[in-house]
Amino acid sequence: MNKKRVYTFGNGKAEGQANMKNLLGGKGANLAEMNLIGVPVPPGFTITTEVCSEYYELGRDKVVSLLQEDVKNAIANIEQLMNATFGDIENPLLVSVRSGARASMPGMMDTILNLGLNDDVVEGLIRKTNNPRFAWDSYRRFVQMYGDVVLGMKPVNKEDIDPFEEIIEELKEERGVKLDNELSVDDLKLLVSKFKKAVKNQTGHDFPTSAYDQLWGAICAVFDSWMNDRAILYRKMEGIPAEWGTAVNVQAMVFGNMGETSATGVCFSRDAGSGEDLFNGEYLINAQGEDVVAGIRTPQQITKVGSQRWAELACVSEEERLAKYPSMEEAMPSIYAELDALQTKLENHYKDMQDMEFTVQEGKLWFLQTRNGKRTGFAMVKIAMDLLREGMIDEKTALLRVEPNKLDELLHPVFDKKALKVASVIAKGLPASPGAATGQIVFFADDAAEWHAKGHKVIMVRIETSPEDLAGMAVAQGILTARGGMTSHAAVVARGMGKCCVSGAGALKIDYKNKTIQVGDLVLKEGDYISLNGSNGEVYLGQIQTKEAELSDDFRELMTLADKYTKLKVRTNADTPCDAQIARNFGAVGIGLCRTEHMFFEGEKIKAMREMILSEDTEGRVKALSKILPYQQADFKGIFRAMDGCPVTVRLLDPPLHEFVPHDLKGQEDMAAMMGVSVKKIQERVESLSEQNPMLGHRGCRLGNTYPEITEMQTLAILGAALELKAEGIHTYPEIMVPLIGNVVEFQQQEAVIRKTAEKLFAEKGDSIEFTVGTMIEVPRAALTADKVASSAEFFSFGTNDLTQMTFGYSRDDIASFLPVYLDKKILQVDPFQVLDQEGVGQLVRMATEKGRSIRPDLKCGICGEHGGEPSSVKFCHRVGLNYVSCSPFRVPIARLAAAQAAIEEA
């Protein structure tokens, strides 16, 4: 039986449905579903995502021959339903060709409208519609899109504008008009002629006239666009596998550019920025869909309330708004009522916020797409909790609706209100994506990436953004455009990324060649600082002070809900009372990693630490350590106090000693003077501490076993702090962790020092405190012999950063030199230092946990590497039965939600 490669839809029937997203792509599956539930959709067909894979395996010619018959039959089906013929001169059928991957990738791949036109067909279209302006406008758009997407007509230099737009701008200037729709029919004819001539000059090929040649060119161009630079970058950012491929959707054209009773628009069933339950969107009369998202014409609002809000932001009076910028609700009331009813129907059907595209052709409404809308982290939380309260979804669905990493956006700083009061507002646009951003102006994507790589914070400024700008948008603090509305490319992509964005700031005059922005008399150049307020659309001169974000009630309710389902606990990695308190406020139930070495790099502490290291005998080290002890004890008291009632895992000294000693002459001279020895003596000692491979050298438990007096001092500091707090009524639960063991004897010798020191301290103080001694599993041999280790250790904490280094044999500090190549060649799917390697490192974690618990059934196990805040790694930790994960304070909410999702998904 032949594989089915083409699925048709139209007239209330469809061969696909919503649950076929993997095969038909999100757009194709939803076009089929809308047909089945009675939403008006132009007929068409979908070429499956599997064909995209065949395209790259078998090549263009083979795939075209495989599809030939199915595509012709599917076109015949559209011809029958539309009562028109593809390629016919007197009664022409025109089609659109669009991409559609299973995961939404807005603007990343290519679209072609009005396909099927040529010099003869355009005359037939005029006779059929009696509308020469519409026909020539459609033809002009088709040549422009096809020339760009299929024939590769791109700007030669980044400072140049699109070659077709350059021709349009020259003609508008000659005619003394500002907007494309002010050009005459003769002007549009001239544009088509000029466009074709430009195509011939730049590509050496005539513009194709055969409808089927055009169609195959467009279908193959959409498949090609799956591997364009911006699509590859977007997939990397969103974690979308390249092997998924894209579907191709071919549909009968419906036209929003047929006159004043025609329109095109984009709408959302709820606000994608704030999550407010408010139908909203934008439309343009006498236009086609690309006009709205490209931001070339600033569109009008769909709802009256949206229009009034826009007018207030744009400082437009109510009289002017009504006269020049009426909402669809006011200008096309019957169409608006139908649109409003259908958006409600679609949200109720999909039980989620919908992002919809539509066209009105001479008073008839058609839907071209619906999908679960991209939204900010703030909106994601609010919409999930609102839908839960409305009874549309249950608790588990609400938790699964929120992407854990999107919570990061809610934790970002916001502008300080006092600072805003004295800030200088230089322009105002639309609040396209909320947030606060401060940075230096850059104009081009490659410059933004280069500046970011050098450590600069940048604001990307464009007349309007296009998908080619994705690399710059990804690294920018915020995005500012002179054109475009709330549904422009900049707005939609920024919301998906959680980036602050102000769009449609019309007062900005942007000069790409000179790299300047002019606002009135003010001229800003590349590198100048500006600030953006994505919540009200204001643009400020200079840098604005920020403060911590204020968390919403919805966020708190979501976290409470997560705790109801989670089994895996979340701790934090914290070395200061401040970090501990932040994490506790975010719901951490303990500290999984307190790194003692971070406490030594301040003031007098580092001097005493260096004295200890540079001492030549035990007596000298003990003397120096006695100076460090009160500092260490005070540090631990602060952390234990902040974590009152919660366990705190303290890792004993881990880094090699050479990291603490002075390597500069001034520092060495200071140490020599303090210790009363020669500079040469200090330099010799510093030199003796250097190692060929310090990561595998004299560090971790090897330090403690070589210099047990260090372990003694740290034990006294930890337990001494706990005893003092006990007297104050503060409950402490110290867990002392021995780092970097490779065999059980290394651990046992350190444990003996710890317990002997504790026993002596408790006898001196006449009091005691409960504590445990465990180890960090970060050497593969420790994992392989975990049953032996567990005979002594009371807990395991997997240090997955070092465990990853030693399992792969990759240096975390040096992997950047080859990681991009490994990712491109698919040797690695992800950076193993960001996402836990479940097949290799993960199996060591699983094995060590099982072996350890075979000896000690109540063995507490957790991880404390960077992976502890990465959602897929957290879910793996749940599946292998760990007790907790530990992560940086601002990742705690992300880990809590991922842990709840893991429990729900397992059930």
Tab-separated table of C-alpha atoms in Angstrom, residues 197-447:
chain	number	residue	atom	x	y	z
A	197	LYS	CA	13.199	43.141	-14.711
A	198	ALA	CA	15.004	43.177	-11.324
A	199	VAL	CA	14.524	39.394	-11.014
A	200	LYS	CA	16.029	38.868	-14.480
A	201	ASN	CA	18.953	41.194	-13.758
A	202	GLN	CA	19.823	39.652	-10.374
A	203	THR	CA	19.077	35.960	-11.012
A	204	GLY	CA	19.532	35.645	-14.786
A	205	HIS	CA	16.156	33.854	-15.039
A	206	ASP	CA	12.781	34.948	-16.374
A	207	PHE	CA	9.921	34.945	-13.887
A	208	PRO	CA	8.015	31.608	-14.314
A	209	THR	CA	4.627	31.832	-16.046
A	210	SER	CA	3.317	28.225	-15.730
A	211	ALA	CA	1.038	27.805	-12.696
A	212	TYR	CA	2.395	24.325	-11.946
A	213	ASP	CA	6.021	25.453	-12.314
A	214	GLN	CA	5.210	28.197	-9.811
A	215	LEU	CA	3.522	25.703	-7.471
A	216	TRP	CA	6.404	23.211	-7.430
A	217	GLY	CA	8.876	26.046	-6.947
A	218	ALA	CA	6.892	27.266	-3.940
A	219	ILE	CA	6.396	23.804	-2.374
A	220	CYS	CA	10.108	23.052	-2.627
A	221	ALA	CA	10.993	26.526	-1.298
A	222	VAL	CA	8.928	25.824	1.833
A	223	PHE	CA	10.771	22.535	2.355
A	224	ASP	CA	14.069	24.382	1.764
A	225	SER	CA	13.084	26.987	4.359
A	226	TRP	CA	13.057	24.273	7.058
A	227	MET	CA	16.851	24.436	6.903
A	228	ASN	CA	17.303	28.189	6.512
A	229	ASP	CA	19.486	29.955	9.083
A	230	ARG	CA	16.659	31.576	11.028
A	231	ALA	CA	14.644	28.334	11.255
A	232	ILE	CA	17.722	26.431	12.468
A	233	LEU	CA	18.442	29.113	15.077
A	234	TYR	CA	14.814	29.166	16.250
A	235	ARG	CA	14.773	25.375	16.591
A	236	LYS	CA	17.950	25.519	18.686
A	237	MET	CA	16.409	28.176	20.927
A	238	GLU	CA	13.135	26.292	21.347
A	239	GLY	CA	14.548	22.747	21.448
A	240	ILE	CA	12.706	21.626	18.292
A	241	PRO	CA	14.352	18.579	16.616
A	242	ALA	CA	15.453	19.048	12.994
A	243	GLU	CA	14.069	15.610	12.089
A	244	TRP	CA	10.470	16.749	12.720
A	245	GLY	CA	10.346	18.566	9.378
A	246	THR	CA	7.640	20.908	8.136
A	247	ALA	CA	4.389	20.222	6.329
A	248	VAL	CA	3.307	22.326	3.335
A	249	ASN	CA	-0.220	23.749	3.204
A	250	VAL	CA	-1.730	24.744	-0.137
A	251	GLN	CA	-5.038	26.616	0.044
A	252	ALA	CA	-7.384	28.453	-2.280
A	253	MET	CA	-6.672	32.175	-2.014
A	254	VAL	CA	-9.218	34.432	-0.387
A	255	PHE	CA	-8.507	38.096	-0.779
A	256	GLY	CA	-8.454	40.872	1.770
A	257	ASN	CA	-7.329	43.391	-0.857
A	258	MET	CA	-10.515	43.510	-2.994
A	259	GLY	CA	-11.671	46.885	-1.657
A	260	GLU	CA	-13.264	48.562	1.333
A	261	THR	CA	-15.415	45.519	2.231
A	262	SER	CA	-12.354	43.290	2.379
A	263	ALA	CA	-9.779	43.049	5.158
A	264	THR	CA	-7.156	40.872	6.772
A	265	GLY	CA	-6.147	40.459	10.397
A	266	VAL	CA	-4.630	38.575	13.295
A	267	CYS	CA	-6.414	38.121	16.618
A	268	PHE	CA	-5.988	36.487	20.024
A	269	SER	CA	-8.726	35.130	22.254
A	270	ARG	CA	-6.817	36.552	25.275
A	271	ASP	CA	-4.040	39.091	25.690
A	272	ALA	CA	-0.754	37.329	24.845
A	273	GLY	CA	1.277	39.850	26.841
A	274	SER	CA	-0.678	40.196	30.072
A	275	GLY	CA	-2.981	37.162	29.945
A	276	GLU	CA	-6.051	39.384	30.386
A	277	ASP	CA	-9.279	37.703	29.270
A	278	LEU	CA	-9.841	40.220	26.490
A	279	PHE	CA	-10.414	39.411	22.830
A	280	ASN	CA	-7.882	41.519	20.906
A	281	GLY	CA	-6.140	41.849	17.595
A	282	GLU	CA	-5.438	44.016	14.592
A	283	TYR	CA	-6.752	44.303	11.067
A	284	LEU	CA	-6.188	46.252	7.867
A	285	ILE	CA	-8.870	47.076	5.331
A	286	ASN	CA	-8.003	46.334	1.702
A	287	ALA	CA	-4.804	44.433	2.530
A	288	GLN	CA	-3.277	40.960	2.612
A	289	GLY	CA	-2.098	39.033	5.661
A	290	GLU	CA	1.614	39.742	5.333
A	291	ASP	CA	0.882	43.479	5.646
A	292	VAL	CA	-0.288	43.010	9.242
A	293	VAL	CA	2.596	40.905	10.569
A	294	ALA	CA	5.311	42.681	8.553
A	295	GLY	CA	4.458	45.977	10.229
A	296	ILE	CA	4.683	47.964	6.970
A	297	ARG	CA	1.319	49.612	7.643
A	298	THR	CA	0.361	50.205	11.279
A	299	PRO	CA	-2.931	48.306	11.608
A	300	GLN	CA	-6.151	49.176	13.429
A	301	GLN	CA	-7.581	47.417	16.475
A	302	ILE	CA	-10.332	44.818	16.234
A	303	THR	CA	-12.254	45.707	19.396
A	304	LYS	CA	-13.517	49.134	20.434
A	305	VAL	CA	-11.881	48.880	23.867
A	306	GLY	CA	-8.588	47.877	22.234
A	307	SER	CA	-8.838	50.817	19.859
A	308	GLN	CA	-9.495	53.248	22.711
A	309	ARG	CA	-6.512	51.888	24.662
A	310	TRP	CA	-4.323	52.229	21.564
A	311	ALA	CA	-5.498	55.811	20.999
A	312	GLU	CA	-4.644	56.740	24.574
A	313	LEU	CA	-1.111	55.340	24.190
A	314	ALA	CA	-0.688	57.036	20.801
A	315	CYS	CA	-2.093	60.374	22.120
A	316	VAL	CA	-4.888	60.294	19.527
A	317	SER	CA	-8.178	62.025	20.390
A	318	GLU	CA	-11.453	60.086	20.405
A	319	GLU	CA	-12.718	62.172	17.469
A	320	GLU	CA	-9.616	61.450	15.386
A	321	ARG	CA	-9.687	57.777	16.377
A	322	LEU	CA	-13.269	57.366	15.206
A	323	ALA	CA	-12.652	59.230	11.982
A	324	LYS	CA	-9.326	57.694	10.958
A	325	TYR	CA	-8.730	54.535	13.000
A	326	PRO	CA	-12.075	52.912	13.849
A	327	SER	CA	-12.062	49.404	15.305
A	328	MET	CA	-13.516	46.507	13.325
A	329	GLU	CA	-16.242	46.383	15.965
A	330	GLU	CA	-17.288	49.874	14.813
A	331	ALA	CA	-16.398	49.769	11.082
A	332	MET	CA	-17.577	46.208	10.275
A	333	PRO	CA	-20.023	45.340	13.082
A	334	SER	CA	-21.573	42.238	11.493
A	335	ILE	CA	-18.192	40.749	10.533
A	336	TYR	CA	-16.886	41.560	14.012
A	337	ALA	CA	-19.828	39.764	15.652
A	338	GLU	CA	-19.154	36.637	13.553
A	339	LEU	CA	-15.414	36.822	14.306
A	340	ASP	CA	-16.045	37.233	18.034
A	341	ALA	CA	-18.393	34.226	18.093
A	342	LEU	CA	-15.899	32.042	16.214
A	343	GLN	CA	-12.914	32.998	18.389
A	344	THR	CA	-14.972	32.034	21.457
A	345	LYS	CA	-15.910	28.756	19.779
A	346	LEU	CA	-12.256	27.977	18.988
A	347	GLU	CA	-10.995	28.793	22.490
A	348	ASN	CA	-13.732	26.631	24.021
A	349	HIS	CA	-12.896	23.823	21.597
A	350	TYR	CA	-9.133	23.841	22.157
A	351	LYS	CA	-9.457	24.941	25.820
A	352	ASP	CA	-6.562	27.347	25.412
A	353	MET	CA	-5.789	30.861	24.208
A	354	GLN	CA	-5.941	30.944	20.404
A	355	ASP	CA	-3.853	32.930	17.923
A	356	MET	CA	-5.922	33.233	14.725
A	357	GLU	CA	-5.440	34.636	11.226
A	358	PHE	CA	-8.428	35.620	9.107
A	359	THR	CA	-9.396	37.300	5.858
A	360	VAL	CA	-12.609	39.096	4.929
A	361	GLN	CA	-13.312	38.910	1.185
A	362	GLU	CA	-16.097	41.232	0.090
A	363	GLY	CA	-18.006	40.801	3.352
A	364	LYS	CA	-17.359	37.045	3.871
A	365	LEU	CA	-15.174	35.904	6.773
A	366	TRP	CA	-12.605	33.124	6.316
A	367	PHE	CA	-10.217	31.622	8.870
A	368	LEU	CA	-6.702	30.823	7.646
A	369	GLN	CA	-5.165	29.518	10.857
A	370	THR	CA	-5.638	28.880	14.535
A	371	ARG	CA	-3.027	27.720	17.002
A	372	ASN	CA	-2.357	27.820	20.713
A	373	GLY	CA	-0.928	31.320	20.978
A	374	LYS	CA	2.632	32.164	21.952
A	375	ARG	CA	2.566	34.135	25.198
A	376	THR	CA	4.806	35.704	27.798
A	377	GLY	CA	5.618	33.856	31.016
A	378	PHE	CA	3.328	36.212	32.944
A	379	ALA	CA	0.449	35.562	30.517
A	380	MET	CA	1.132	31.822	30.540
A	381	VAL	CA	0.644	31.651	34.307
A	382	LYS	CA	-2.419	33.921	34.346
A	383	ILE	CA	-4.166	32.149	31.464
A	384	ALA	CA	-3.577	28.709	33.014
A	385	MET	CA	-4.928	29.806	36.386
A	386	ASP	CA	-7.881	31.700	34.837
A	387	LEU	CA	-8.869	28.683	32.720
A	388	LEU	CA	-8.655	26.552	35.875
A	389	ARG	CA	-10.914	28.946	37.792
A	390	GLU	CA	-13.335	29.064	34.853
A	391	GLY	CA	-13.629	25.276	34.966
A	392	MET	CA	-12.310	24.868	31.431
A	393	ILE	CA	-9.291	22.796	32.537
A	394	ASP	CA	-8.366	20.804	35.670
A	395	GLU	CA	-5.474	21.322	38.091
A	396	LYS	CA	-3.122	18.885	36.396
A	397	THR	CA	-3.736	20.443	32.985
A	398	ALA	CA	-3.121	23.916	34.433
A	399	LEU	CA	0.270	22.782	35.751
A	400	LEU	CA	1.183	21.117	32.458
A	401	ARG	CA	0.186	24.245	30.486
A	402	VAL	CA	3.024	26.318	31.938
A	403	GLU	CA	6.506	25.827	30.470
A	404	PRO	CA	8.823	25.769	33.502
A	405	ASN	CA	11.530	27.871	31.829
A	406	LYS	CA	8.991	30.629	31.061
A	407	LEU	CA	8.691	31.294	34.811
A	408	ASP	CA	12.134	32.870	34.557
A	409	GLU	CA	10.495	35.899	32.896
A	410	LEU	CA	8.390	36.606	35.988
A	411	LEU	CA	11.492	36.832	38.135
A	412	HIS	CA	13.276	39.468	36.029
A	413	PRO	CA	13.825	42.939	37.508
A	414	VAL	CA	11.400	45.783	36.733
A	415	PHE	CA	12.016	49.523	36.574
A	416	ASP	CA	12.120	51.326	39.898
A	417	LYS	CA	9.078	53.630	40.068
A	418	LYS	CA	11.107	56.471	41.615
A	419	ALA	CA	13.630	56.272	38.768
A	420	LEU	CA	10.820	56.328	36.178
A	421	LYS	CA	9.414	59.584	37.583
A	422	VAL	CA	12.598	61.457	36.666
A	423	ALA	CA	13.309	59.535	33.434
A	424	SER	CA	13.285	61.367	30.098
A	425	VAL	CA	10.670	59.911	27.728
A	426	ILE	CA	11.902	60.356	24.147
A	427	ALA	CA	9.265	58.341	22.277
A	428	LYS	CA	6.180	56.224	22.765
A	429	GLY	CA	5.079	53.120	20.938
A	430	LEU	CA	2.893	50.100	21.573
A	431	PRO	CA	3.554	47.874	24.618
A	432	ALA	CA	4.107	44.799	22.452
A	433	SER	CA	5.774	42.589	25.075
A	434	PRO	CA	6.068	43.515	28.760
A	435	GLY	CA	9.229	43.895	30.780
A	436	ALA	CA	12.017	46.375	31.453
A	437	ALA	CA	15.110	46.606	29.269
A	438	THR	CA	18.175	48.833	29.306
A	439	GLY	CA	21.022	48.598	26.832
A	440	GLN	CA	23.081	50.092	24.047
A	441	ILE	CA	21.543	50.748	20.649
A	442	VAL	CA	22.440	48.376	17.801
A	443	PHE	CA	20.740	48.183	14.426
A	444	PHE	CA	21.719	44.831	12.893
A	445	ALA	CA	21.401	41.227	14.058
A	446	ASP	CA	25.059	40.320	13.492
A	447	ASP	CA	26.208	43.433	15.369
